[in-house]
Amino acid sequence: MYPDNKKFVFTIIDDTDDCFLDDIRKVYDVLLNNGLKTTKTVWVYPPRDNDQSYGDSLKNEAYRRFILSLKEKGYEIALHNVGSGDYYRNEIISGLHTYRRILGEYPKIHVNHSYNKDNIYSGSKRFSFPLNYVLKYLYSEYNGFSGEEENSLHFWGDYHKKYIKYSRNYEINDINTIKVNPYMPYLDAKCSKYSNYWFSSTFAPNQWIFNKIITKRSIDRLEKEGGICILYTHLGYYTINGVVDFGFQKMIEYIGSKKNGWFEPVSTVLDYLMTTGNGNKIPIMHKKLLEFHSLKTRIIYRYLNKIDDYHFKRSNIYEKRG
C-alpha cells in the first residue's frame, strides 16, 4: 500500500515549545535508535514572550548544530512561526531568509504557534458558523490573529503562500489520522489566497495524552487498518529531571519493531498522498465534520479529561522539567 511495501505509517510533527538542547537530544536519540524519521519545528529567534514560552532557537549555535545534524540524518525541519511572541512583517521576512541561509532551503511545513498575532488563518477563522462562535466563547483569548490580513503589521501571507507547501489544521482524536480526514493534504477554498495545502494531526500535545492514545493495542489497530498517524506533540516536554518519559520510550521501541511500518517525515508522507490523488479541495460537509471533530477533541481534553497543555503546564510534572 505504501512505498517499499509498507503496511502503515507513523510519524510526528513536533512543536518546538520548551525545547532545550540537553533534553531534546535525548528524546531524538530514542527516535533515531528505533528508525523513526519525523518532523521537528524550530524558531529562528529566541522567545520574546518569556512569561509564556521557553526554548532554544536557531540563534543558539550549539542548538543550531544539533538541528543541522538532524537534517543530515533525514529528519525534516519545519517552521513554528519565526519565534514565540508577536513578530512584524520585516522580522518575519528576515527570519525566513535566515532560516534558508542556515538550513539551505525555505520551510516546507509551517505550524502556527500559540497566541502569536502573526499566525495564519488561526483562531475562530479556522471554523465556520456556528462553531466559530463556540470557540470564541470557550477560548476567548484565542483570537486576534492577522498573519494573512494585508493591512496588518503582522502580515506575511504572501510569503506563506510562496514558500509553505503544507500547514497544520484540525486536531484528530484517533490514532488513525487519515481515517478521520481521508482528504489530506487538502485545499481550503476559504483560505486559498495565502495558503496552499493543509493537513490534520492526531492530537497528543504532551506525554499524558501520548500515553493515552499511543498503546500497543492502538498501534496494532493502526497496522491492521493500514492507516496513517501524523502525531502532533511537544517533545520538549518529554524529559523530566533528565530522564525521557518511559511510556514514550517503550512505545517508540514497539513502533520501531514493526518492520512493515513506514516511518518518514510529515512532508514525505503528504507528498506521497499527493501522488495517490489527494490534494484537492475538501468537500464543504466533510470540512464541517472536521471542524466539529477538532473542537470536540479540544473540549474533551480541556474540560472533561483535563490533560491538555493548559492542565499539563500547571502540574507538578511540568515544574520538575529540566
mmCIF file of C-alpha atoms in Angstrom:
data_model
loop_
_atom_site.group_PDB
_atom_site.id
_atom_site.type_symbol
_atom_site.label_atom_id
_atom_site.label_comp_id
_atom_site.label_asym_id
_atom_site.label_seq_id
_atom_site.Cartn_x
_atom_site.Cartn_y
_atom_site.Cartn_z
ATOM 1 C CA MET A 1 0.000 0.000 0.000
ATOM 2 C CA TYR A 2 2.818 2.379 0.886
ATOM 3 C CA PRO A 3 6.353 2.710 -0.534
ATOM 4 C CA ASP A 4 8.630 -0.323 -0.078
ATOM 5 C CA ASN A 5 5.506 -2.454 0.504
ATOM 6 C CA LYS A 6 4.991 -0.968 3.960
ATOM 7 C CA LYS A 7 1.565 -1.520 5.542
ATOM 8 C CA PHE A 8 1.070 1.506 7.806
ATOM 9 C CA VAL A 9 2.557 4.920 8.560
ATOM 10 C CA PHE A 10 3.597 6.586 11.798
ATOM 11 C CA THR A 11 5.230 9.997 12.010
ATOM 12 C CA ILE A 12 5.368 13.008 14.334
ATOM 13 C CA ILE A 13 5.062 16.767 13.950
ATOM 14 C CA ASP A 14 6.964 18.178 16.940
ATOM 15 C CA ASP A 15 6.194 21.723 18.109
ATOM 16 C CA THR A 16 9.360 23.320 19.452
ATOM 17 C CA ASP A 17 7.909 24.820 22.655
ATOM 18 C CA ASP A 18 10.047 24.114 25.750
ATOM 19 C CA CYS A 19 12.717 22.518 23.567
ATOM 20 C CA PHE A 20 16.172 22.817 25.126
ATOM 21 C CA LEU A 21 19.217 21.145 23.625
ATOM 22 C CA ASP A 22 20.331 18.919 26.501
ATOM 23 C CA ASP A 23 16.883 17.369 26.905
ATOM 24 C CA ILE A 24 15.645 17.231 23.319
ATOM 25 C CA ARG A 25 18.819 15.450 22.191
ATOM 26 C CA LYS A 26 17.853 12.525 24.445
ATOM 27 C CA VAL A 27 14.330 12.385 23.003
ATOM 28 C CA TYR A 28 15.581 12.335 19.429
ATOM 29 C CA ASP A 29 18.094 9.642 20.334
ATOM 30 C CA VAL A 30 15.077 7.438 21.148
ATOM 31 C CA LEU A 31 13.551 8.141 17.729
ATOM 32 C CA LEU A 32 16.873 7.705 15.931
ATOM 33 C CA ASN A 33 17.724 4.444 17.666
ATOM 34 C CA ASN A 34 14.370 2.993 16.615
ATOM 35 C CA GLY A 35 14.438 4.110 12.993
ATOM 36 C CA LEU A 36 11.717 6.774 13.137
ATOM 37 C CA LYS A 37 12.324 9.842 10.989
ATOM 38 C CA THR A 38 9.983 12.662 11.930
ATOM 39 C CA THR A 39 9.430 16.412 11.564
ATOM 40 C CA LYS A 40 10.777 18.935 14.067
ATOM 41 C CA THR A 41 9.685 22.563 14.021
ATOM 42 C CA VAL A 42 12.041 25.364 15.063
ATOM 43 C CA TRP A 43 12.079 29.044 15.961
ATOM 44 C CA VAL A 44 14.545 31.334 14.238
ATOM 45 C CA TYR A 45 14.514 33.878 17.067
ATOM 46 C CA PRO A 46 14.561 33.335 20.860
ATOM 47 C CA PRO A 47 11.130 33.700 22.554
ATOM 48 C CA ARG A 48 10.200 37.288 23.299
ATOM 49 C CA ASP A 49 7.193 36.341 25.446
ATOM 50 C CA ASN A 50 9.230 34.747 28.222
ATOM 51 C CA ASP A 51 6.294 34.768 30.608
ATOM 52 C CA GLN A 52 4.568 32.218 28.340
ATOM 53 C CA SER A 53 7.069 30.349 26.177
ATOM 54 C CA TYR A 54 10.557 28.938 26.549
ATOM 55 C CA GLY A 55 13.049 27.097 24.389
ATOM 56 C CA ASP A 56 16.135 27.255 22.207
ATOM 57 C CA SER A 57 16.199 28.837 18.765
ATOM 58 C CA LEU A 58 18.466 28.853 15.714
ATOM 59 C CA LYS A 59 20.295 31.795 17.281
ATOM 60 C CA ASN A 60 21.832 29.301 19.725
ATOM 61 C CA GLU A 61 24.946 27.955 17.994
ATOM 62 C CA ALA A 62 25.030 24.553 19.709
ATOM 63 C CA TYR A 63 21.310 24.034 19.138
ATOM 64 C CA ARG A 64 21.707 25.112 15.515
ATOM 65 C CA ARG A 65 24.399 22.458 15.019
ATOM 66 C CA PHE A 66 22.069 19.864 16.525
ATOM 67 C CA ILE A 67 19.252 20.843 14.161
ATOM 68 C CA LEU A 68 21.586 20.605 11.186
ATOM 69 C CA SER A 69 22.708 17.166 12.350
ATOM 70 C CA LEU A 70 19.073 16.023 12.499
ATOM 71 C CA LYS A 71 18.543 17.246 8.954
ATOM 72 C CA GLU A 72 21.618 15.348 7.781
ATOM 73 C CA LYS A 73 20.177 12.183 9.340
ATOM 74 C CA GLY A 74 16.937 12.502 7.372
ATOM 75 C CA TYR A 75 14.722 14.398 9.784
ATOM 76 C CA GLU A 76 12.606 17.226 8.435
ATOM 77 C CA ILE A 77 12.955 20.725 9.876
ATOM 78 C CA ALA A 78 9.876 22.935 9.738
ATOM 79 C CA LEU A 79 8.727 26.343 10.996
ATOM 80 C CA HIS A 80 6.756 27.161 14.152
ATOM 81 C CA ASN A 81 6.492 30.858 13.296
ATOM 82 C CA VAL A 82 9.843 32.662 13.302
ATOM 83 C CA GLY A 83 9.617 32.922 17.084
ATOM 84 C CA SER A 84 7.337 32.883 20.099
ATOM 85 C CA GLY A 85 5.585 36.216 20.609
ATOM 86 C CA ASP A 86 4.369 38.828 18.184
ATOM 87 C CA TYR A 87 6.533 39.484 15.136
ATOM 88 C CA TYR A 88 6.233 42.139 12.462
ATOM 89 C CA ARG A 89 6.414 41.718 8.708
ATOM 90 C CA ASN A 90 10.037 42.794 8.291
ATOM 91 C CA GLU A 91 11.128 40.486 11.126
ATOM 92 C CA ILE A 92 9.212 37.537 9.673
ATOM 93 C CA ILE A 93 10.636 38.020 6.181
ATOM 94 C CA SER A 94 14.136 38.380 7.614
ATOM 95 C CA GLY A 95 13.544 35.265 9.724
ATOM 96 C CA LEU A 96 12.505 33.229 6.679
ATOM 97 C CA HIS A 97 15.648 34.270 4.843
ATOM 98 C CA THR A 98 17.754 33.429 7.909
ATOM 99 C CA TYR A 99 16.098 30.008 8.042
ATOM 100 C CA ARG A 100 17.021 29.425 4.408
ATOM 101 C CA ARG A 101 20.597 30.614 4.937
ATOM 102 C CA ILE A 102 21.069 28.177 7.828
ATOM 103 C CA LEU A 103 19.154 25.167 6.502
ATOM 104 C CA GLY A 104 19.714 25.617 2.788
ATOM 105 C CA GLU A 105 16.018 25.850 1.887
ATOM 106 C CA TYR A 106 12.793 27.522 2.963
ATOM 107 C CA PRO A 107 10.477 25.540 5.252
ATOM 108 C CA LYS A 108 8.037 23.214 3.521
ATOM 109 C CA ILE A 109 5.796 22.973 6.597
ATOM 110 C CA HIS A 110 4.553 25.688 8.944
ATOM 111 C CA VAL A 111 2.652 25.221 12.207
ATOM 112 C CA ASN A 112 1.017 28.194 13.926
ATOM 113 C CA HIS A 113 2.294 28.889 17.430
ATOM 114 C CA SER A 114 0.064 29.603 20.400
ATOM 115 C CA TYR A 115 -1.123 33.225 20.568
ATOM 116 C CA ASN A 116 1.241 34.803 18.011
ATOM 117 C CA LYS A 117 -0.587 37.613 16.216
ATOM 118 C CA ASP A 118 1.276 36.636 13.051
ATOM 119 C CA ASN A 119 -0.478 33.238 12.932
ATOM 120 C CA ILE A 120 -2.045 32.397 9.563
ATOM 121 C CA TYR A 121 -5.818 31.677 9.380
ATOM 122 C CA SER A 122 -5.890 30.875 13.076
ATOM 123 C CA GLY A 123 -8.319 31.043 15.998
ATOM 124 C CA SER A 124 -12.002 31.294 15.140
ATOM 125 C CA LYS A 125 -11.051 31.748 11.458
ATOM 126 C CA ARG A 126 -10.438 28.006 11.391
ATOM 127 C CA PHE A 127 -14.136 27.373 11.921
ATOM 128 C CA SER A 128 -17.386 28.247 10.175
ATOM 129 C CA PHE A 129 -20.672 29.324 11.762
ATOM 130 C CA PRO A 130 -21.749 28.436 14.426
ATOM 131 C CA LEU A 131 -18.590 26.689 15.714
ATOM 132 C CA ASN A 132 -16.568 29.880 15.338
ATOM 133 C CA TYR A 133 -18.767 31.470 18.000
ATOM 134 C CA VAL A 134 -18.475 28.401 20.229
ATOM 135 C CA LEU A 135 -14.679 28.719 20.016
ATOM 136 C CA LYS A 136 -14.798 32.429 20.860
ATOM 137 C CA TYR A 137 -16.888 31.624 23.912
ATOM 138 C CA LEU A 138 -14.756 28.733 25.178
ATOM 139 C CA TYR A 139 -11.360 30.216 24.243
ATOM 140 C CA SER A 140 -11.965 33.956 24.394
ATOM 141 C CA GLU A 141 -8.257 34.833 24.204
ATOM 142 C CA TYR A 142 -7.635 32.626 21.173
ATOM 143 C CA ASN A 143 -8.335 35.384 18.661
ATOM 144 C CA GLY A 144 -6.771 38.468 17.099
ATOM 145 C CA PHE A 145 -4.542 36.638 14.598
ATOM 146 C CA SER A 146 -3.748 38.551 11.427
ATOM 147 C CA GLY A 147 -0.859 36.953 9.546
ATOM 148 C CA GLU A 148 -2.999 36.756 6.384
ATOM 149 C CA GLU A 149 -4.555 40.242 6.700
ATOM 150 C CA GLU A 150 -2.911 42.628 4.250
ATOM 151 C CA ASN A 151 -3.442 45.738 6.398
ATOM 152 C CA SER A 152 -1.886 44.097 9.462
ATOM 153 C CA LEU A 153 1.558 44.917 10.819
ATOM 154 C CA HIS A 154 1.974 41.149 11.168
ATOM 155 C CA PHE A 155 1.081 40.291 7.554
ATOM 156 C CA TRP A 156 3.227 37.684 5.802
ATOM 157 C CA GLY A 157 0.551 35.783 3.911
ATOM 158 C CA ASP A 158 2.255 36.390 0.560
ATOM 159 C CA TYR A 159 5.442 34.712 1.830
ATOM 160 C CA HIS A 160 3.425 31.913 3.400
ATOM 161 C CA LYS A 161 1.769 31.267 0.034
ATOM 162 C CA LYS A 162 5.090 31.441 -1.803
ATOM 163 C CA TYR A 163 7.182 29.153 0.402
ATOM 164 C CA ILE A 164 4.971 27.000 2.671
ATOM 165 C CA LYS A 165 3.524 23.944 0.969
ATOM 166 C CA TYR A 166 1.769 22.367 3.968
ATOM 167 C CA SER A 167 0.149 23.899 7.065
ATOM 168 C CA ARG A 168 -1.360 22.083 10.039
ATOM 169 C CA ASN A 169 -5.045 22.353 10.917
ATOM 170 C CA TYR A 170 -7.720 20.398 12.827
ATOM 171 C CA GLU A 171 -6.951 18.015 15.674
ATOM 172 C CA ILE A 172 -7.943 14.352 15.425
ATOM 173 C CA ASN A 173 -8.840 12.233 18.452
ATOM 174 C CA ASP A 174 -7.874 8.931 16.827
ATOM 175 C CA ILE A 175 -4.519 7.318 16.173
ATOM 176 C CA ASN A 176 -5.500 6.833 12.516
ATOM 177 C CA THR A 177 -5.372 10.433 11.314
ATOM 178 C CA ILE A 178 -6.293 9.715 7.720
ATOM 179 C CA LYS A 179 -9.291 7.617 8.746
ATOM 180 C CA VAL A 180 -10.937 10.782 10.071
ATOM 181 C CA ASN A 181 -9.582 13.040 7.322
ATOM 182 C CA PRO A 182 -9.085 10.981 4.139
ATOM 183 C CA TYR A 183 -8.687 14.151 2.039
ATOM 184 C CA MET A 184 -5.356 15.358 3.381
ATOM 185 C CA PRO A 185 -3.421 17.108 2.153
ATOM 186 C CA TYR A 186 -6.280 19.285 1.006
ATOM 187 C CA LEU A 187 -7.047 22.733 -0.354
ATOM 188 C CA ASP A 188 -9.403 25.004 1.563
ATOM 189 C CA ALA A 189 -11.166 27.498 -0.674
ATOM 190 C CA LYS A 190 -11.797 29.804 2.283
ATOM 191 C CA CYS A 191 -8.061 30.150 2.928
ATOM 192 C CA SER A 192 -6.679 29.762 -0.582
ATOM 193 C CA LYS A 193 -5.430 33.325 -1.091
ATOM 194 C CA TYR A 194 -2.493 32.969 1.294
ATOM 195 C CA SER A 195 -2.128 29.229 1.847
ATOM 196 C CA ASN A 196 -1.541 26.068 -0.135
ATOM 197 C CA TYR A 197 -2.254 22.625 1.338
ATOM 198 C CA TRP A 198 -3.474 21.715 4.810
ATOM 199 C CA PHE A 199 -3.173 18.555 6.878
ATOM 200 C CA SER A 200 -4.680 17.222 10.085
ATOM 201 C CA SER A 201 -2.873 15.616 13.016
ATOM 202 C CA THR A 202 -3.640 13.252 15.854
ATOM 203 C CA PHE A 203 -3.851 15.397 18.988
ATOM 204 C CA ALA A 204 -1.294 14.391 21.645
ATOM 205 C CA PRO A 205 0.379 17.650 22.757
ATOM 206 C CA ASN A 206 2.040 16.147 25.842
ATOM 207 C CA GLN A 207 3.103 12.791 27.252
ATOM 208 C CA TRP A 208 -0.119 12.411 29.222
ATOM 209 C CA ILE A 209 -2.177 12.289 26.041
ATOM 210 C CA PHE A 210 0.554 10.455 24.107
ATOM 211 C CA ASN A 211 0.482 7.625 26.641
ATOM 212 C CA LYS A 212 -3.313 7.536 26.488
ATOM 213 C CA ILE A 213 -3.537 7.390 22.686
ATOM 214 C CA ILE A 214 -0.360 5.507 21.727
ATOM 215 C CA THR A 215 -0.612 1.990 23.098
ATOM 216 C CA LYS A 216 0.305 -1.461 21.761
ATOM 217 C CA ARG A 217 -3.368 -2.044 21.080
ATOM 218 C CA SER A 218 -3.826 1.196 19.127
ATOM 219 C CA ILE A 219 -0.607 0.669 17.140
ATOM 220 C CA ASP A 220 -1.755 -2.838 16.255
ATOM 221 C CA ARG A 221 -5.078 -1.367 15.114
ATOM 222 C CA LEU A 222 -3.280 1.259 13.014
ATOM 223 C CA GLU A 223 -1.284 -1.549 11.418
ATOM 224 C CA LYS A 224 -4.386 -3.661 10.790
ATOM 225 C CA GLU A 225 -6.250 -0.721 9.247
ATOM 226 C CA GLY A 226 -3.296 0.189 7.049
ATOM 227 C CA GLY A 227 -3.611 3.679 8.454
ATOM 228 C CA ILE A 228 -1.553 6.821 8.766
ATOM 229 C CA CYS A 229 -0.791 8.524 12.067
ATOM 230 C CA ILE A 230 0.563 12.069 11.944
ATOM 231 C CA LEU A 231 1.010 12.710 15.642
ATOM 232 C CA TYR A 232 1.139 16.286 16.934
ATOM 233 C CA THR A 233 3.065 16.809 20.178
ATOM 234 C CA HIS A 234 5.693 18.829 22.077
ATOM 235 C CA LEU A 235 8.684 16.545 22.505
ATOM 236 C CA GLY A 236 10.339 19.263 24.570
ATOM 237 C CA TYR A 237 8.031 18.240 27.422
ATOM 238 C CA TYR A 238 9.070 14.588 27.480
ATOM 239 C CA THR A 239 12.203 14.826 29.636
ATOM 240 C CA ILE A 240 11.704 15.153 33.394
ATOM 241 C CA ASN A 241 14.786 15.606 35.585
ATOM 242 C CA GLY A 242 16.953 14.493 32.678
ATOM 243 C CA VAL A 243 15.018 11.270 32.042
ATOM 244 C CA VAL A 244 12.933 10.678 28.909
ATOM 245 C CA ASP A 245 9.342 9.609 29.604
ATOM 246 C CA PHE A 246 9.271 5.827 29.974
ATOM 247 C CA GLY A 247 5.926 5.380 28.221
ATOM 248 C CA PHE A 248 7.240 7.277 25.191
ATOM 249 C CA GLN A 249 10.425 5.192 25.074
ATOM 250 C CA LYS A 250 8.506 1.931 25.376
ATOM 251 C CA MET A 251 6.033 2.777 22.616
ATOM 252 C CA ILE A 252 8.628 4.168 20.199
ATOM 253 C CA GLU A 253 10.557 0.915 20.650
ATOM 254 C CA TYR A 254 7.373 -1.042 19.925
ATOM 255 C CA ILE A 255 6.565 1.026 16.844
ATOM 256 C CA GLY A 256 10.134 0.718 15.597
ATOM 257 C CA SER A 257 9.956 -3.056 15.943
ATOM 258 C CA LYS A 258 7.204 -3.150 13.313
ATOM 259 C CA LYS A 259 9.163 -3.919 10.169
ATOM 260 C CA ASN A 260 6.170 -3.197 7.934
ATOM 261 C CA GLY A 261 5.818 0.387 9.154
ATOM 262 C CA TRP A 262 6.777 3.416 7.050
ATOM 263 C CA PHE A 263 8.453 5.962 9.331
ATOM 264 C CA GLU A 264 9.226 9.097 7.326
ATOM 265 C CA PRO A 265 8.836 12.858 7.962
ATOM 266 C CA VAL A 266 5.459 14.520 7.560
ATOM 267 C CA SER A 267 6.008 16.208 4.196
ATOM 268 C CA THR A 268 7.330 12.930 2.729
ATOM 269 C CA VAL A 269 4.060 11.283 3.746
ATOM 270 C CA LEU A 270 1.982 14.176 2.403
ATOM 271 C CA ASP A 271 3.934 14.236 -0.864
ATOM 272 C CA TYR A 272 3.175 10.532 -1.226
ATOM 273 C CA LEU A 273 -0.543 11.146 -0.618
ATOM 274 C CA MET A 274 -0.461 13.748 -3.378
ATOM 275 C CA THR A 275 0.585 11.010 -5.800
ATOM 276 C CA THR A 276 -2.452 8.919 -4.828
ATOM 277 C CA GLY A 277 -4.953 11.580 -5.904
ATOM 278 C CA ASN A 278 -5.236 13.717 -2.786
ATOM 279 C CA GLY A 279 -4.522 17.435 -2.838
ATOM 280 C CA ASN A 280 -7.931 18.651 -3.986
ATOM 281 C CA LYS A 281 -10.484 20.974 -2.400
ATOM 282 C CA ILE A 282 -12.054 19.429 0.661
ATOM 283 C CA PRO A 283 -15.842 18.918 0.417
ATOM 284 C CA ILE A 284 -17.710 21.507 2.470
ATOM 285 C CA MET A 285 -19.641 18.961 4.524
ATOM 286 C CA HIS A 286 -16.507 16.994 5.406
ATOM 287 C CA LYS A 287 -14.775 20.207 6.424
ATOM 288 C CA LYS A 288 -17.661 20.959 8.776
ATOM 289 C CA LEU A 289 -17.366 17.456 10.237
ATOM 290 C CA LEU A 290 -13.630 18.020 10.748
ATOM 291 C CA GLU A 291 -14.326 21.318 12.468
ATOM 292 C CA PHE A 292 -16.769 19.622 14.840
ATOM 293 C CA HIS A 293 -14.389 16.721 15.498
ATOM 294 C CA SER A 294 -11.485 19.098 16.164
ATOM 295 C CA LEU A 295 -13.401 21.333 18.560
ATOM 296 C CA LYS A 296 -14.848 18.283 20.324
ATOM 297 C CA THR A 297 -11.313 16.909 20.748
ATOM 298 C CA ARG A 298 -10.152 20.152 22.365
ATOM 299 C CA ILE A 299 -13.159 20.200 24.702
ATOM 300 C CA ILE A 300 -12.627 16.569 25.747
ATOM 301 C CA TYR A 301 -9.038 17.156 26.846
ATOM 302 C CA ARG A 302 -9.544 20.636 28.298
ATOM 303 C CA TYR A 303 -12.836 20.273 30.162
ATOM 304 C CA LEU A 304 -13.513 16.543 30.605
ATOM 305 C CA ASN A 305 -10.251 14.589 30.850
ATOM 306 C CA LYS A 306 -8.325 17.745 31.845
ATOM 307 C CA ILE A 307 -4.967 16.595 30.489
ATOM 308 C CA ASP A 308 -4.290 19.085 27.697
ATOM 309 C CA ASP A 309 -1.438 21.613 27.845
ATOM 310 C CA TYR A 310 -3.479 24.045 29.927
ATOM 311 C CA HIS A 311 -3.546 21.465 32.726
ATOM 312 C CA PHE A 312 -0.145 19.905 31.990
ATOM 313 C CA LYS A 313 1.665 23.229 32.410
ATOM 314 C CA ARG A 314 0.033 23.701 35.813
ATOM 315 C CA SER A 315 1.102 20.292 37.084
ATOM 316 C CA ASN A 316 3.960 19.200 39.331
ATOM 317 C CA ILE A 317 5.303 17.145 36.415
ATOM 318 C CA TYR A 318 5.838 20.254 34.317
ATOM 319 C CA GLU A 319 7.521 22.071 37.221
ATOM 320 C CA LYS A 320 10.030 19.208 37.503
ATOM 321 C CA ARG A 321 11.188 19.609 33.913
ATOM 322 C CA GLY A 322 14.891 20.266 33.468
#
